[in-house]
Amino acid sequence: MTIPHLIDSLSSQGFFVWDDFLDKSHIKAIKESIPETLHDARIGRQSTLQGNKTIRGDLTLWLDPEMSDPIASYMQKMDEIRKVLNSQCYLGLRDFETHFCRYPSGAFYKKHIDNARDQNRRKITTVLYMNESWELGDGGELVMYDGKDNELLKLEPLSGRMIFFMSEEFPHEVLPTSCQRESIAGWFLTQQFL
Ligand code: OGA
Ligand code: MN
């Protein structure tokens, strides 16, 4: 799979699943370099931030290229993709923000859209999965819906797999997981107030 496949699929159906986006050794190196300073995920903007385990139960950590070379090279690859998307799709993507997520056994993330109510800088969502030994029955699948709430896709969180989707178009949820589930979510951002 290549960037032209990504561009075709994003513009025709609004999402794209890229298997083996990163190889297993790169995933392992990223995992090993994540600092153990995860926080309860929070919902909403600054004035309304809340930890709410009835909506989502993951722990998160914002990533920075200074954390390690493997994290820097993942962010570098995403920045290259951002530039190609801008040159071919005129999306005006300015930045990429990304955090590591760990769902302990039993955690889930109820159906939602990624943009907090009063801001829409998030244009494209990305999620990179990091679960080397995921098996059917482990749960934690991503379920995506269309604007009419029809189920579009149920995706196993397999290591190395990355999904890209238009942030505002697809309500989605993470089904309860029965094993620890790790991923890196990211968002390509437009300029503020676009
Ligand atoms: C999110 C999210 C989906 C996933 O972090 O906003 O919806 O499959 N993640 O981890
Ligand atoms: Mn989401």
Coordinates of C-alpha atoms and ligand atoms in Angstrom, one line a residue:
M1 CA 0.0 0.0 0.0
T2 CA 1.2 3.5 -0.8
I3 CA 0.3 7.1 -0.5
P4 CA -1.6 7.2 -3.8
H5 CA -3.9 4.5 -2.5
L6 CA -4.5 6.6 0.7
I7 CA -5.3 9.7 -1.4
D8 CA -7.7 7.8 -3.7
S9 CA -9.5 6.1 -0.8
L10 CA -9.7 9.2 1.4
S11 CA -11.2 11.3 -1.4
S12 CA -13.6 8.6 -2.6
Q13 CA -14.9 7.0 0.6
G14 CA -13.4 9.2 3.4
F15 CA -11.3 6.5 5.0
F16 CA -8.4 4.1 4.4
V17 CA -7.0 1.1 6.2
W18 CA -3.2 0.7 5.7
D19 CA -1.9 -2.7 6.9
D20 CA 1.8 -2.9 7.9
F21 CA 2.1 0.9 7.9
L22 CA 5.0 0.4 10.3
D23 CA 6.9 -2.9 10.6
K24 CA 6.9 -5.0 13.8
S25 CA 10.3 -3.9 14.9
H26 CA 9.4 -0.2 14.6
I27 CA 6.2 -0.8 16.6
K28 CA 8.2 -2.6 19.3
A29 CA 10.8 0.2 19.5
I30 CA 8.0 2.8 19.8
K31 CA 6.3 0.9 22.6
E32 CA 9.6 0.4 24.5
S33 CA 10.3 4.1 24.4
I34 CA 6.9 5.4 25.7
P35 CA 7.5 7.0 29.0
E36 CA 5.4 5.5 31.8
T37 CA 3.6 8.7 32.6
L38 CA 0.2 8.0 31.2
H39 CA -2.9 10.0 32.3
D40 CA -6.6 9.2 32.4
A41 CA -8.0 10.3 29.0
R42 CA -10.1 13.4 29.3
I43 CA -13.0 14.6 27.2
G44 CA -13.8 18.1 25.9
R45 CA -12.1 21.4 25.8
Q46 CA -10.2 23.2 28.6
S47 CA -13.3 24.7 30.3
T48 CA -15.2 21.4 30.3
L49 CA -12.4 18.8 30.6
Q50 CA -13.5 15.8 32.5
G51 CA -12.3 12.4 33.2
N52 CA -15.2 10.1 32.6
K53 CA -14.8 6.4 32.6
T54 CA -18.4 5.8 31.5
I55 CA -17.4 7.4 28.1
R56 CA -13.8 6.3 27.7
G57 CA -11.4 4.2 29.9
D58 CA -8.1 4.7 28.2
L59 CA -4.9 6.2 29.5
T60 CA -3.1 8.6 27.2
L61 CA 0.2 10.4 26.7
W62 CA 0.8 13.2 24.1
L63 CA 3.9 12.3 22.0
D64 CA 6.9 14.5 21.2
P65 CA 9.7 13.7 18.8
E66 CA 12.2 14.4 21.6
M67 CA 11.0 11.3 23.5
S68 CA 12.9 8.9 21.2
D69 CA 14.2 8.2 17.7
P70 CA 11.4 5.7 16.9
I71 CA 8.7 8.2 18.0
A72 CA 10.5 10.9 16.0
S73 CA 10.6 8.8 12.8
Y74 CA 6.9 7.9 13.1
M75 CA 6.1 11.7 13.5
Q76 CA 8.4 12.4 10.5
K77 CA 6.6 9.9 8.4
M78 CA 3.2 11.5 9.3
D79 CA 4.6 14.9 8.4
E80 CA 5.6 13.7 5.0
I81 CA 2.1 12.4 4.5
R82 CA 0.7 15.7 5.7
K83 CA 2.7 17.5 2.9
V84 CA 1.5 15.1 0.2
L85 CA -2.1 15.4 1.3
N86 CA -1.8 19.2 1.1
S87 CA -0.2 19.2 -2.3
Q88 CA -2.7 16.8 -3.8
C89 CA -6.0 17.4 -1.9
Y90 CA -5.6 21.1 -0.8
L91 CA -6.7 20.3 2.7
G92 CA -4.6 23.1 4.4
L93 CA -3.3 20.8 7.1
R94 CA -1.0 22.7 9.3
D95 CA 0.0 20.4 12.1
F96 CA -0.2 16.8 13.5
E97 CA -1.0 16.1 17.1
T98 CA -0.7 12.6 18.4
H99 CA -1.1 10.6 21.6
F100 CA -0.4 7.1 22.8
C101 CA -3.4 5.3 24.2
R102 CA -3.6 2.3 26.5
Y103 CA -6.9 0.6 27.2
P104 CA -6.7 -1.6 30.3
S105 CA -8.8 -4.8 30.1
G106 CA -12.5 -3.8 30.4
A107 CA -12.0 -0.3 28.9
F108 CA -13.9 1.0 25.9
Y109 CA -14.7 4.4 24.2
K110 CA -18.3 5.0 23.5
K111 CA -19.5 6.3 20.1
H112 CA -18.3 9.8 19.4
I113 CA -17.0 12.2 16.8
D114 CA -13.4 13.5 17.4
N115 CA -14.0 17.2 17.2
A116 CA -15.0 18.7 20.5
R117 CA -18.2 20.6 20.1
D118 CA -16.9 24.2 19.6
Q119 CA -13.8 23.6 17.6
N120 CA -13.1 21.9 14.3
R121 CA -9.3 21.9 13.7
R122 CA -9.2 18.1 13.4
K123 CA -9.6 17.2 9.8
I124 CA -8.2 13.7 9.5
T125 CA -8.0 11.2 12.3
T126 CA -5.3 8.4 12.3
V127 CA -5.0 5.4 14.6
L128 CA -2.0 3.1 14.6
Y129 CA -2.6 -0.2 16.3
M130 CA 0.1 -1.9 18.4
N131 CA -1.3 -5.3 19.6
E132 CA 1.0 -8.0 18.5
S133 CA -1.0 -11.0 19.8
W134 CA -4.5 -9.8 19.2
E135 CA -7.0 -12.6 18.5
L136 CA -10.6 -12.9 17.6
G137 CA -12.6 -12.7 20.9
D138 CA -10.1 -10.2 22.5
G139 CA -12.5 -7.3 21.7
G140 CA -11.3 -3.7 21.3
E141 CA -12.4 -3.5 17.7
L142 CA -13.0 0.0 16.2
V143 CA -16.5 0.3 14.8
M144 CA -17.2 3.1 12.3
Y145 CA -20.6 4.4 11.3
D146 CA -21.8 6.6 8.5
G147 CA -23.8 9.8 9.0
K148 CA -27.0 7.8 9.3
D149 CA -25.6 5.5 11.9
N150 CA -25.2 2.5 9.6
E151 CA -22.2 0.4 10.6
L152 CA -19.5 0.8 7.9
L153 CA -16.6 -1.1 9.3
K154 CA -15.4 -3.2 12.2
L155 CA -11.7 -3.2 12.5
E156 CA -9.4 -5.5 14.4
P157 CA -6.7 -3.5 16.2
L158 CA -3.8 -5.5 14.7
S159 CA -0.2 -4.4 15.2
G160 CA 1.2 -2.2 12.4
R161 CA -2.3 -1.4 11.0
M162 CA -3.2 2.3 10.5
I163 CA -6.6 3.7 9.8
F164 CA -7.1 7.2 8.3
F165 CA -10.5 8.8 8.3
M166 CA -12.1 12.3 7.8
S167 CA -12.6 13.4 11.4
E168 CA -16.0 15.1 11.0
E169 CA -17.7 12.4 8.9
F170 CA -17.6 9.2 10.9
P171 CA -19.0 8.5 14.4
H172 CA -17.0 5.7 15.8
E173 CA -16.4 3.7 19.0
V174 CA -14.0 1.3 20.6
L175 CA -15.7 -1.9 21.8
P176 CA -14.8 -3.2 25.3
T177 CA -11.5 -4.9 25.2
S178 CA -10.7 -8.0 27.3
C179 CA -6.9 -7.6 26.9
Q180 CA -4.7 -4.5 27.3
R181 CA -5.1 -2.6 24.0
E182 CA -2.5 -0.1 22.8
S183 CA -2.7 2.3 19.9
I184 CA -1.5 5.8 18.8
A185 CA -4.2 8.2 17.8
G186 CA -3.3 11.3 15.7
W187 CA -5.0 14.2 14.1
F188 CA -4.0 16.3 11.1
L189 CA -5.1 19.8 12.0
T190 CA -6.2 22.8 9.9
Q191 CA -5.5 26.4 11.0
Q192 CA -7.5 27.6 13.9
F193 CA -11.1 28.8 13.1
L194 CA -11.2 27.3 9.6
Ligands
OGA1 C1 -9.9 8.1 19.7 C2 -10.5 6.9 19.0 C3 -10.1 4.7 18.1 C4 -9.3 3.5 18.3 O1 -8.8 8.1 20.3 O2 -10.5 9.2 19.5 O3 -11.6 7.0 18.6 O4 -9.5 2.6 17.5 N1 -9.7 5.8 18.9 O5 -8.4 3.5 19.1
MN2 MN -12.2 9.0 18.2

